Amino acid sequence: MNDLLCGLAANTALPSELVDRLIAVADDDIAADLAGRADLSHAQAIALVSRVEESAGRLTYEGRLTAADIDPAAQPHAALALLLESAGRPEWARLLAADPLVERREKLAACPGLPSDVVESLAADSDIRVVAELALFATPDMATRLAGHPHAEVRRAVAANEATPPTVLAALTTGEELPPIQRCLVCDREETPFAHDPQCARLDCDLLPGASCDGSHESTLHATHQAVLGNPATPTEAVIGFADHPSTLLRWALAARPDLPSEVCGRLAVDGIPGVRADLAENPAIDEALIRVLADDHGHDVRRRLAHNPHVPLDVLTGLAADARIGATLLPRIATASPREVEELAKSPNPAARMLLAQRRDLSAETRDALAADPDAKVVKSIAGHPGLSEAQLRTMIDRHGVQVLAKVAANPDATPVLLEDVTRHRPPVQKALREVARHRNATAPALLVCLADRRARPIAAGHPALPPPVIVELLADTDWQVVQAAAANSSLPPAAMWELVPQL
């Protein structure tokens, strides 16, 4: 990968003539950056897809290509990209359905709105991967048909399709009313019984670790059940029996469903696997009584996930905040707190409650300012990024709490250039604060020069437009490819340097 040219391809200040030159020499990496340019003209988009056809996906998504720009016979990848965005032509689908490359027919099967004759052709494809891909995106009628397909892999894909009718999904949980499965990917390739070694060293083997078949196609059937449990269209009554299933993965998938009856939630709450209980803890289906039970569950991740439950009572939540390692995030229950609850949280004697509230960025000025003056460093750290804080308030935070809040102060969108310079001079230095300064819109050249001395802040600072142009040019020869690419993408890179970097045609 040419780091310089990739960086230039993303440079918003690159002249159009140099964009043309880059298109002429583009490889996959350069093309990926060029395809994302907001100033790319229609003619340049056509030239780029002619040079690197794989860029068609991004160009199509950005609305830069139309059906008139593509020859499906010469540019099948581009044709598929337009079909995937419903911007192609029906005759293209017919052409690609007969393509000898399985990978293209497989991609075609995922496209929406295909002509009925193409769908029928794909459903009868000789390669099961194509049929399975079709099943994954099929309409309800076709999904119903494919649910009875003799190959287990196709049924697994039907089970994951949210357009599959609920009655069909229910039938897939038991296999009743469906014809027997005849084949799976395992017995297609191996003599049964067979269990795939997770440490398989065969380079030509693409079976999943642990895939097995003793004639009952058990690993694919298990994957089908897992897909059914994760499908929101599956009826609740069809899945509740899995609460006592011996498979941890199936109970785990069940625990995340938001439509569980309280009795099933209660059974999963005493599951022996902490991961099952953790998924259940975040599930909005559990009631307050069960929430309070899980608040005392010290199994791995249970209490942290419970804190993310949108229905957790505030008193439980503040109790969790002290030691559940919630992190700097706005929790759903805090985001929906009423004005009265906000006032109570702001005045809570529990610093953990005030810290949670401080993550909100829509607080009134009065509440924000009260939290900014809080004596607890964790509360101040949480509020430090709130917009609207004055320079004096931010400086007071640093004076009182030092390195504990420095990075968050540096990340405040209203931090002034002078304050950011002072942050870079803080002793002891805080590396995370330097990274925040390096990406801040108000960072000045002196502050950025300090950031360049830090290994992790250097690539960020190299791309900042406030960096002096001569310094940017020097960074083009840096030993770190990330720094080189960031410098080449810097909009303040002198035009003369850009012209020197792009190959002559």
Coordinates of C-alpha atoms in Angstrom, one line a residue:
M1 CA 0.0 0.0 0.0
N2 CA 1.3 3.4 -0.9
D3 CA 0.7 5.4 2.2
L4 CA 1.5 8.8 0.6
L5 CA -1.0 8.3 -2.3
C6 CA -3.7 6.9 0.0
G7 CA -3.4 9.9 2.2
L8 CA -3.5 12.2 -0.8
A9 CA -6.6 10.5 -2.2
A10 CA -8.4 11.4 1.0
N11 CA -7.1 15.0 1.1
T12 CA -10.0 17.4 0.7
A13 CA -7.8 20.1 -0.7
L14 CA -6.4 17.9 -3.6
P15 CA -6.9 19.7 -6.9
S16 CA -9.2 18.0 -9.4
E17 CA -6.3 17.5 -11.9
L18 CA -4.4 15.5 -9.3
V19 CA -7.5 13.5 -8.5
D20 CA -7.4 12.5 -12.2
R21 CA -3.8 11.5 -11.9
L22 CA -4.5 9.4 -8.9
I23 CA -7.4 7.6 -10.6
A24 CA -5.0 6.7 -13.5
V25 CA -2.6 4.9 -11.1
A26 CA -5.1 3.8 -8.4
D27 CA -4.9 0.4 -6.8
D28 CA -7.6 -1.1 -4.5
D29 CA -6.4 1.0 -1.5
I30 CA -6.1 4.3 -3.3
A31 CA -9.5 3.7 -5.0
A32 CA -11.2 3.1 -1.7
D33 CA -10.2 6.6 -0.6
L34 CA -10.9 8.2 -3.9
A35 CA -14.4 6.7 -4.0
G36 CA -15.3 8.5 -0.7
R37 CA -14.4 12.0 -2.0
A38 CA -17.3 14.4 -1.8
D39 CA -16.0 16.4 -4.8
L40 CA -15.6 13.4 -7.1
S41 CA -17.3 14.2 -10.5
H42 CA -19.5 11.8 -12.4
A43 CA -16.8 11.5 -15.1
Q44 CA -14.2 10.8 -12.4
A45 CA -16.4 8.1 -10.9
I46 CA -16.8 6.4 -14.2
A47 CA -13.0 6.5 -14.7
L48 CA -12.4 5.2 -11.3
V49 CA -14.7 2.2 -11.6
S50 CA -13.1 1.5 -15.0
R51 CA -9.7 1.4 -13.3
V52 CA -10.7 -0.4 -10.1
E53 CA -14.1 -2.2 -10.5
E54 CA -14.2 -3.0 -6.8
S55 CA -14.8 0.7 -6.0
A56 CA -18.3 0.4 -7.5
G57 CA -19.8 -0.5 -4.2
R58 CA -18.9 2.8 -2.5
L59 CA -19.5 4.8 -5.6
T60 CA -23.0 3.3 -6.0
Y61 CA -23.8 3.8 -2.3
E62 CA -22.8 7.5 -2.7
G63 CA -25.0 7.9 -5.7
R64 CA -22.1 8.5 -8.1
L65 CA -23.0 5.7 -10.6
T66 CA -26.1 4.9 -12.7
A67 CA -27.1 1.9 -14.8
A68 CA -26.1 3.8 -17.9
D69 CA -22.5 3.9 -16.7
I70 CA -22.0 0.2 -16.5
D71 CA -21.5 -2.7 -18.9
P72 CA -22.6 -5.7 -16.9
A73 CA -20.7 -8.2 -19.1
A74 CA -17.4 -6.3 -18.7
Q75 CA -18.1 -5.0 -15.2
P76 CA -20.1 -7.7 -13.3
H77 CA -18.8 -6.5 -9.9
A78 CA -20.2 -3.0 -10.6
A79 CA -23.4 -4.4 -12.0
L80 CA -23.9 -6.3 -8.7
A81 CA -23.2 -3.2 -6.7
L82 CA -26.0 -1.4 -8.5
L83 CA -28.4 -4.3 -8.2
L84 CA -27.7 -4.4 -4.5
E85 CA -28.9 -0.8 -4.3
S86 CA -31.9 -1.5 -6.5
A87 CA -30.4 0.7 -9.2
G88 CA -29.6 -2.0 -11.7
R89 CA -31.6 -3.5 -14.6
P90 CA -33.5 -6.8 -14.7
E91 CA -31.6 -8.1 -17.7
W92 CA -28.4 -7.8 -15.7
A93 CA -29.8 -10.1 -13.1
R94 CA -30.6 -12.7 -15.8
L95 CA -27.1 -12.4 -17.1
L96 CA -25.5 -12.8 -13.7
A97 CA -27.7 -15.7 -12.7
A98 CA -25.9 -17.8 -15.4
D99 CA -22.5 -16.6 -14.4
P100 CA -20.1 -19.5 -14.0
L101 CA -18.5 -17.9 -10.9
V102 CA -20.4 -19.1 -7.8
E103 CA -19.3 -16.0 -5.9
R104 CA -21.2 -13.7 -8.3
R105 CA -24.4 -15.8 -8.2
E106 CA -24.1 -15.8 -4.4
K107 CA -23.9 -12.0 -4.3
L108 CA -26.8 -11.8 -6.8
A109 CA -28.9 -13.9 -4.5
A110 CA -28.7 -11.1 -1.8
C111 CA -30.0 -8.4 -4.1
P112 CA -33.5 -7.1 -3.5
G113 CA -36.3 -7.0 -6.1
L114 CA -35.0 -9.7 -8.5
P115 CA -37.2 -10.8 -11.3
S116 CA -39.2 -13.9 -10.4
D117 CA -37.5 -16.1 -13.1
V118 CA -34.1 -15.1 -11.6
V119 CA -35.3 -16.0 -8.1
E120 CA -36.5 -19.4 -9.4
S121 CA -33.1 -20.0 -11.1
L122 CA -31.2 -19.1 -8.0
A123 CA -33.4 -21.4 -5.8
A124 CA -32.5 -24.3 -8.1
D125 CA -28.8 -23.4 -8.3
S126 CA -26.4 -26.3 -8.2
D127 CA -24.3 -24.7 -5.5
I128 CA -25.9 -24.7 -2.0
R129 CA -24.2 -21.5 -1.0
V130 CA -26.2 -19.6 -3.6
V131 CA -29.5 -21.2 -2.4
A132 CA -28.6 -20.4 1.2
E133 CA -27.9 -16.8 0.4
L134 CA -31.2 -16.5 -1.4
A135 CA -33.0 -18.0 1.6
L136 CA -31.4 -15.4 3.9
F137 CA -33.0 -12.6 2.0
A138 CA -36.0 -14.3 0.4
T139 CA -39.6 -13.0 0.5
P140 CA -42.1 -14.7 2.8
D141 CA -43.4 -17.0 0.0
M142 CA -39.9 -18.1 -1.1
A143 CA -38.7 -18.5 2.5
T144 CA -41.7 -20.8 3.2
R145 CA -40.7 -22.9 0.2
L146 CA -37.1 -23.1 1.1
A147 CA -37.9 -24.1 4.7
G148 CA -38.6 -27.5 3.3
H149 CA -35.3 -27.7 1.3
P150 CA -33.5 -31.0 1.8
H151 CA -30.2 -29.2 2.7
A152 CA -29.8 -28.1 6.3
E153 CA -27.7 -25.1 5.4
V154 CA -30.6 -23.6 3.4
R155 CA -33.0 -24.1 6.4
R156 CA -30.5 -22.4 8.7
A157 CA -30.6 -19.3 6.4
V158 CA -34.4 -19.4 6.4
A159 CA -34.3 -19.4 10.2
A160 CA -32.3 -16.2 10.2
N161 CA -34.5 -14.4 7.7
E162 CA -36.8 -11.9 9.5
A163 CA -39.2 -12.1 6.5
T164 CA -39.9 -15.8 7.2
P165 CA -43.5 -16.2 8.4
P166 CA -43.8 -16.9 12.2
T167 CA -45.5 -20.3 11.6
V168 CA -42.5 -21.4 9.5
L169 CA -40.0 -20.3 12.1
A170 CA -41.9 -22.2 14.7
A171 CA -41.8 -25.3 12.5
L172 CA -38.0 -25.0 12.2
T173 CA -37.6 -25.3 16.0
T174 CA -39.1 -28.8 15.9
G175 CA -38.8 -30.0 12.3
E176 CA -42.4 -31.1 12.5
E177 CA -44.5 -30.7 9.3
L178 CA -41.3 -30.3 7.3
P179 CA -39.7 -33.0 5.1
P180 CA -36.6 -34.7 6.6
I181 CA -33.2 -33.0 6.1
Q182 CA -31.0 -35.1 3.7
R183 CA -27.7 -33.3 3.7
C184 CA -25.6 -30.7 5.5
L185 CA -22.2 -29.1 4.7
V186 CA -20.4 -31.7 6.8
C187 CA -21.8 -34.8 5.3
D188 CA -21.5 -33.2 1.8
R189 CA -17.7 -33.4 2.3
E190 CA -16.9 -36.1 4.9
E191 CA -17.9 -39.6 5.7
T192 CA -20.1 -39.7 8.8
P193 CA -19.9 -39.7 11.7
F194 CA -17.5 -36.8 11.5
A195 CA -16.5 -34.1 14.0
H196 CA -14.3 -31.3 12.7
D197 CA -11.1 -30.7 14.6
P198 CA -11.1 -27.1 15.9
Q199 CA -7.3 -27.2 15.2
C200 CA -7.7 -28.5 11.7
A201 CA -4.6 -27.8 9.7
R202 CA -6.0 -28.5 6.2
L203 CA -5.6 -25.4 4.1
D204 CA -8.5 -26.3 1.8
C205 CA -11.0 -26.9 4.7
D206 CA -13.6 -24.2 5.4
L207 CA -15.8 -26.1 7.8
L208 CA -16.5 -24.2 11.0
P209 CA -14.7 -25.4 14.2
G210 CA -16.7 -28.1 15.9
A211 CA -18.9 -28.8 12.9
S212 CA -20.2 -32.3 13.1
C213 CA -22.6 -34.8 11.6
D214 CA -23.5 -38.3 12.7
G215 CA -26.3 -38.5 10.2
S216 CA -28.6 -36.1 12.1
H217 CA -26.8 -33.0 10.9
E218 CA -26.5 -31.9 14.5
S219 CA -24.2 -28.9 14.2
T220 CA -26.2 -27.2 11.5
L221 CA -29.5 -28.0 13.3
H222 CA -28.0 -26.4 16.4
A223 CA -27.1 -23.3 14.3
T224 CA -30.6 -23.3 12.9
H225 CA -32.1 -23.2 16.4
Q226 CA -29.7 -20.4 17.4
A227 CA -30.9 -18.4 14.3
V228 CA -34.5 -19.0 15.2
L229 CA -34.0 -17.8 18.7
G230 CA -32.3 -14.7 17.5
N231 CA -35.0 -13.9 15.0
P232 CA -37.5 -11.4 16.4
A233 CA -40.2 -12.8 14.1
T234 CA -40.2 -16.1 15.9
P235 CA -43.3 -16.6 18.1
T236 CA -42.5 -16.5 21.8
E237 CA -44.3 -19.8 22.5
A238 CA -42.0 -21.5 20.0
V239 CA -38.9 -20.7 21.9
I240 CA -39.6 -20.7 25.6
G241 CA -38.9 -24.4 25.8
F242 CA -35.2 -23.7 25.2
A243 CA -34.8 -22.2 28.7
D244 CA -33.8 -25.7 29.9
H245 CA -31.9 -26.8 26.8
P246 CA -28.5 -28.4 27.5
S247 CA -26.8 -26.0 25.0
T248 CA -25.4 -22.9 26.7
L249 CA -25.4 -21.0 23.3
L250 CA -29.1 -21.6 22.9
R251 CA -30.0 -20.5 26.4
W252 CA -27.8 -17.5 25.8
A253 CA -29.6 -16.6 22.6
L254 CA -33.0 -17.0 24.4
A255 CA -32.0 -14.7 27.3
A256 CA -31.7 -11.7 25.0
R257 CA -35.2 -11.9 23.6
P258 CA -37.4 -9.0 24.7
D259 CA -40.6 -11.0 24.6
L260 CA -39.9 -13.5 27.3
P261 CA -42.6 -14.3 30.0
S262 CA -41.6 -13.6 33.6
E263 CA -41.6 -17.3 34.4
V264 CA -38.9 -18.0 31.7
C265 CA -36.9 -15.0 32.9
G266 CA -36.9 -16.4 36.4
R267 CA -35.5 -19.7 35.2
L268 CA -32.8 -18.0 33.2
A269 CA -31.9 -15.8 36.2
V270 CA -30.6 -18.9 38.0
D271 CA -28.7 -20.3 35.0
G272 CA -25.3 -21.6 35.8
I273 CA -23.6 -19.6 33.1
P274 CA -22.9 -15.9 33.9
G275 CA -23.1 -14.9 30.3
V276 CA -26.7 -16.1 30.1
R277 CA -27.6 -14.1 33.2
A278 CA -25.7 -11.1 31.9
D279 CA -27.7 -11.0 28.7
L280 CA -30.9 -11.4 30.7
A281 CA -29.9 -8.6 33.0
E282 CA -29.9 -6.1 30.1
N283 CA -33.2 -7.5 28.7
P284 CA -36.1 -5.0 29.1
A285 CA -38.4 -7.9 29.6
I286 CA -37.4 -8.5 33.2
D287 CA -39.4 -7.0 35.9
E288 CA -38.3 -4.9 38.9
A289 CA -38.3 -7.9 41.3
L290 CA -35.9 -9.8 39.1
I291 CA -33.8 -6.7 38.5
R292 CA -33.2 -6.4 42.2
V293 CA -32.3 -10.1 42.4
L294 CA -29.7 -9.7 39.6
A295 CA -28.3 -6.6 41.3
D296 CA -26.8 -8.9 43.9
D297 CA -25.4 -11.3 41.2
H298 CA -21.6 -10.9 41.1
G299 CA -21.2 -13.2 38.1
H300 CA -19.0 -11.8 35.4
D301 CA -20.6 -8.8 33.6
V302 CA -24.1 -9.4 35.1
R303 CA -24.2 -6.1 37.2
R304 CA -22.6 -4.0 34.4
R305 CA -25.1 -5.2 31.9
L306 CA -28.0 -4.7 34.4
A307 CA -26.9 -1.0 34.6
H308 CA -27.7 -0.8 30.8
N309 CA -31.3 -2.1 31.3
P310 CA -33.6 0.8 30.4
H311 CA -36.0 -0.1 33.3
V312 CA -33.5 -0.4 36.1
P313 CA -34.8 1.6 39.1
L314 CA -32.5 4.6 39.9
D315 CA -31.7 3.5 43.4
V316 CA -30.5 0.1 42.0
L317 CA -28.6 1.9 39.3
T318 CA -26.7 4.2 41.7
G319 CA -25.8 1.2 43.8
L320 CA -24.4 -0.5 40.7
A321 CA -22.4 2.6 39.7
A322 CA -19.9 2.3 42.5
D323 CA -18.3 -1.0 41.4
A324 CA -19.9 -2.3 38.2
R325 CA -17.4 -0.7 35.9
I326 CA -20.0 1.0 33.8
G327 CA -17.5 3.3 32.2
A328 CA -18.0 6.8 30.7
T329 CA -21.3 6.2 29.0
L330 CA -24.8 7.6 29.1
L331 CA -27.0 4.9 30.4
P332 CA -30.5 4.5 28.9
R333 CA -32.2 5.0 32.3
I334 CA -30.3 8.2 32.9
A335 CA -31.1 9.5 29.4
T336 CA -34.8 9.1 30.1
A337 CA -34.8 10.5 33.6
S338 CA -37.6 13.0 34.3
P339 CA -36.9 16.6 35.3
R340 CA -37.7 15.7 38.9
E341 CA -35.4 12.7 38.8
V342 CA -32.6 14.8 37.3
E343 CA -33.0 17.2 40.2
E344 CA -32.8 14.4 42.7
L345 CA -29.8 12.8 41.1
A346 CA -28.0 16.2 41.0
K347 CA -28.5 16.6 44.7
S348 CA -27.9 13.0 45.7
P349 CA -25.3 12.5 48.5
N350 CA -24.0 9.6 46.5
P351 CA -21.2 10.7 44.1
A352 CA -22.0 7.7 41.8
A353 CA -25.5 9.1 41.2
R354 CA -24.1 12.5 40.3
M355 CA -21.5 10.9 38.1
L356 CA -24.1 9.1 36.1
L357 CA -26.2 12.2 35.6
A358 CA -23.1 14.2 34.5
Q359 CA -22.9 12.1 31.3
R360 CA -26.0 13.8 30.0
R361 CA -25.3 16.6 27.6
D362 CA -28.7 18.3 27.7
L363 CA -28.6 19.5 31.3
S364 CA -29.7 22.9 32.3
A365 CA -27.0 25.5 32.8
E366 CA -27.7 25.5 36.5
T367 CA -27.4 21.7 36.9
R368 CA -24.3 21.6 34.7
D369 CA -22.6 24.3 36.6
A370 CA -23.3 22.7 40.0
L371 CA -21.8 19.4 38.7
A372 CA -18.8 21.2 37.3
A373 CA -18.1 22.5 40.8
D374 CA -18.6 19.1 42.4
P375 CA -15.9 18.1 45.0
D376 CA -15.7 14.6 43.6
A377 CA -13.2 14.1 40.8
K378 CA -15.3 11.4 39.1
V379 CA -18.3 13.6 38.8
V380 CA -16.2 16.5 37.4
K381 CA -14.6 14.1 34.9
S382 CA -18.0 13.1 33.7
I383 CA -19.2 16.7 33.2
A384 CA -16.0 18.1 31.8
G385 CA -17.0 17.4 28.2
H386 CA -20.3 19.2 28.5
P387 CA -20.7 22.0 26.0
G388 CA -21.2 25.5 27.4
L389 CA -18.6 25.4 30.2
S390 CA -16.5 28.5 30.4
E391 CA -12.7 28.6 30.2
A392 CA -12.7 29.6 33.9
Q393 CA -14.7 26.6 34.9
L394 CA -12.5 24.2 32.9
R395 CA -9.4 25.7 34.5
T396 CA -10.9 25.4 37.9
M397 CA -11.4 21.7 37.2
I398 CA -7.8 21.3 36.4
D399 CA -6.6 23.2 39.4
R400 CA -8.7 21.1 41.7
H401 CA -8.4 17.6 40.2
G402 CA -5.3 17.7 37.9
V403 CA -4.5 14.7 35.9
Q404 CA -7.8 13.0 36.8
V405 CA -9.8 15.4 34.6
L406 CA -7.2 16.7 32.2
A407 CA -8.1 14.5 29.2
K408 CA -11.8 15.2 29.5
V409 CA -11.2 18.9 29.8
A410 CA -9.1 18.8 26.6
A411 CA -11.9 17.0 24.8
N412 CA -14.4 19.7 25.7
P413 CA -15.7 21.2 22.4
D414 CA -15.4 24.7 23.9
A415 CA -11.9 24.4 25.2
T416 CA -10.0 27.5 24.0
P417 CA -6.7 27.5 22.1
V418 CA -4.9 29.0 25.0
L419 CA -6.3 26.4 27.4
L420 CA -5.3 23.6 25.0
E421 CA -1.7 24.9 24.9
D422 CA -1.7 24.9 28.7
V423 CA -2.9 21.3 28.7
T424 CA 0.1 20.3 26.6
R425 CA 2.4 22.0 29.1
H426 CA 0.9 20.3 32.2
R427 CA 3.3 18.4 34.5
P428 CA 3.1 15.6 34.8
P429 CA 2.0 15.1 31.1
V430 CA -1.1 13.1 30.4
Q431 CA -0.8 11.1 27.1
K432 CA -4.5 10.7 26.6
A433 CA -4.9 14.5 27.0
L434 CA -2.3 15.0 24.3
R435 CA -4.3 12.8 21.9
E436 CA -7.5 14.9 22.7
V437 CA -5.6 18.1 22.0
A438 CA -4.3 16.6 18.7
R439 CA -7.8 16.0 17.4
H440 CA -9.4 19.2 18.8
R441 CA -10.6 21.8 16.3
N442 CA -9.2 24.6 18.4
A443 CA -5.7 23.2 18.7
T444 CA -2.9 25.6 17.8
A445 CA 0.4 25.0 16.1
P446 CA 2.4 25.2 19.4
A447 CA 0.1 22.7 21.0
L448 CA 0.3 20.4 18.1
L449 CA 4.0 20.5 18.0
V450 CA 4.1 19.2 21.5
C451 CA 1.6 16.5 20.6
L452 CA 3.9 15.3 17.8
A453 CA 6.5 14.3 20.4
D454 CA 4.0 11.7 21.8
R455 CA 4.0 8.4 19.9
R456 CA 0.2 7.9 20.0
A457 CA -0.7 11.5 19.5
R458 CA 1.7 12.0 16.6
P459 CA -0.5 10.4 13.8
I460 CA -3.5 12.4 15.0
A461 CA -1.6 15.7 15.1
A462 CA -0.1 15.0 11.7
G463 CA -3.5 15.4 10.1
H464 CA -4.5 18.6 11.9
P465 CA -4.9 21.5 9.5
A466 CA -3.4 24.0 12.1
L467 CA 0.0 22.3 11.8
P468 CA 2.5 24.5 10.0
P469 CA 2.9 23.5 6.3
P470 CA 6.7 22.9 6.5
V471 CA 6.2 20.5 9.4
I472 CA 3.5 18.6 7.4
V473 CA 6.0 18.2 4.6
E474 CA 8.6 16.9 6.9
L475 CA 6.2 14.3 8.3
L476 CA 5.8 12.9 4.8
A477 CA 9.1 11.1 5.4
D478 CA 8.2 9.8 8.8
T479 CA 9.0 6.2 9.7
D480 CA 5.4 5.6 10.9
W481 CA 3.1 4.9 8.0
Q482 CA 0.1 6.3 9.9
V483 CA 1.9 9.6 10.3
V484 CA 2.8 9.6 6.6
Q485 CA -0.8 8.9 5.6
A486 CA -2.2 11.5 7.9
A487 CA 0.2 14.2 6.7
A488 CA -0.6 13.4 3.1
A489 CA -4.3 13.8 3.9
N490 CA -3.8 17.1 5.7
S491 CA -5.7 19.8 3.9
S492 CA -2.9 22.3 4.8
L493 CA -0.3 20.3 2.8
P494 CA 1.2 22.8 0.4
P495 CA -0.1 22.3 -3.2
A496 CA 3.5 22.2 -4.5
A497 CA 4.1 19.1 -2.3
M498 CA 1.0 17.5 -3.6
W499 CA 2.1 17.9 -7.2
E500 CA 5.5 16.4 -6.3
L501 CA 4.0 13.3 -4.8
V502 CA 1.6 12.4 -7.6
P503 CA 3.2 10.4 -10.4
Q504 CA 3.4 12.1 -13.8
L505 CA 1.4 10.4 -16.6

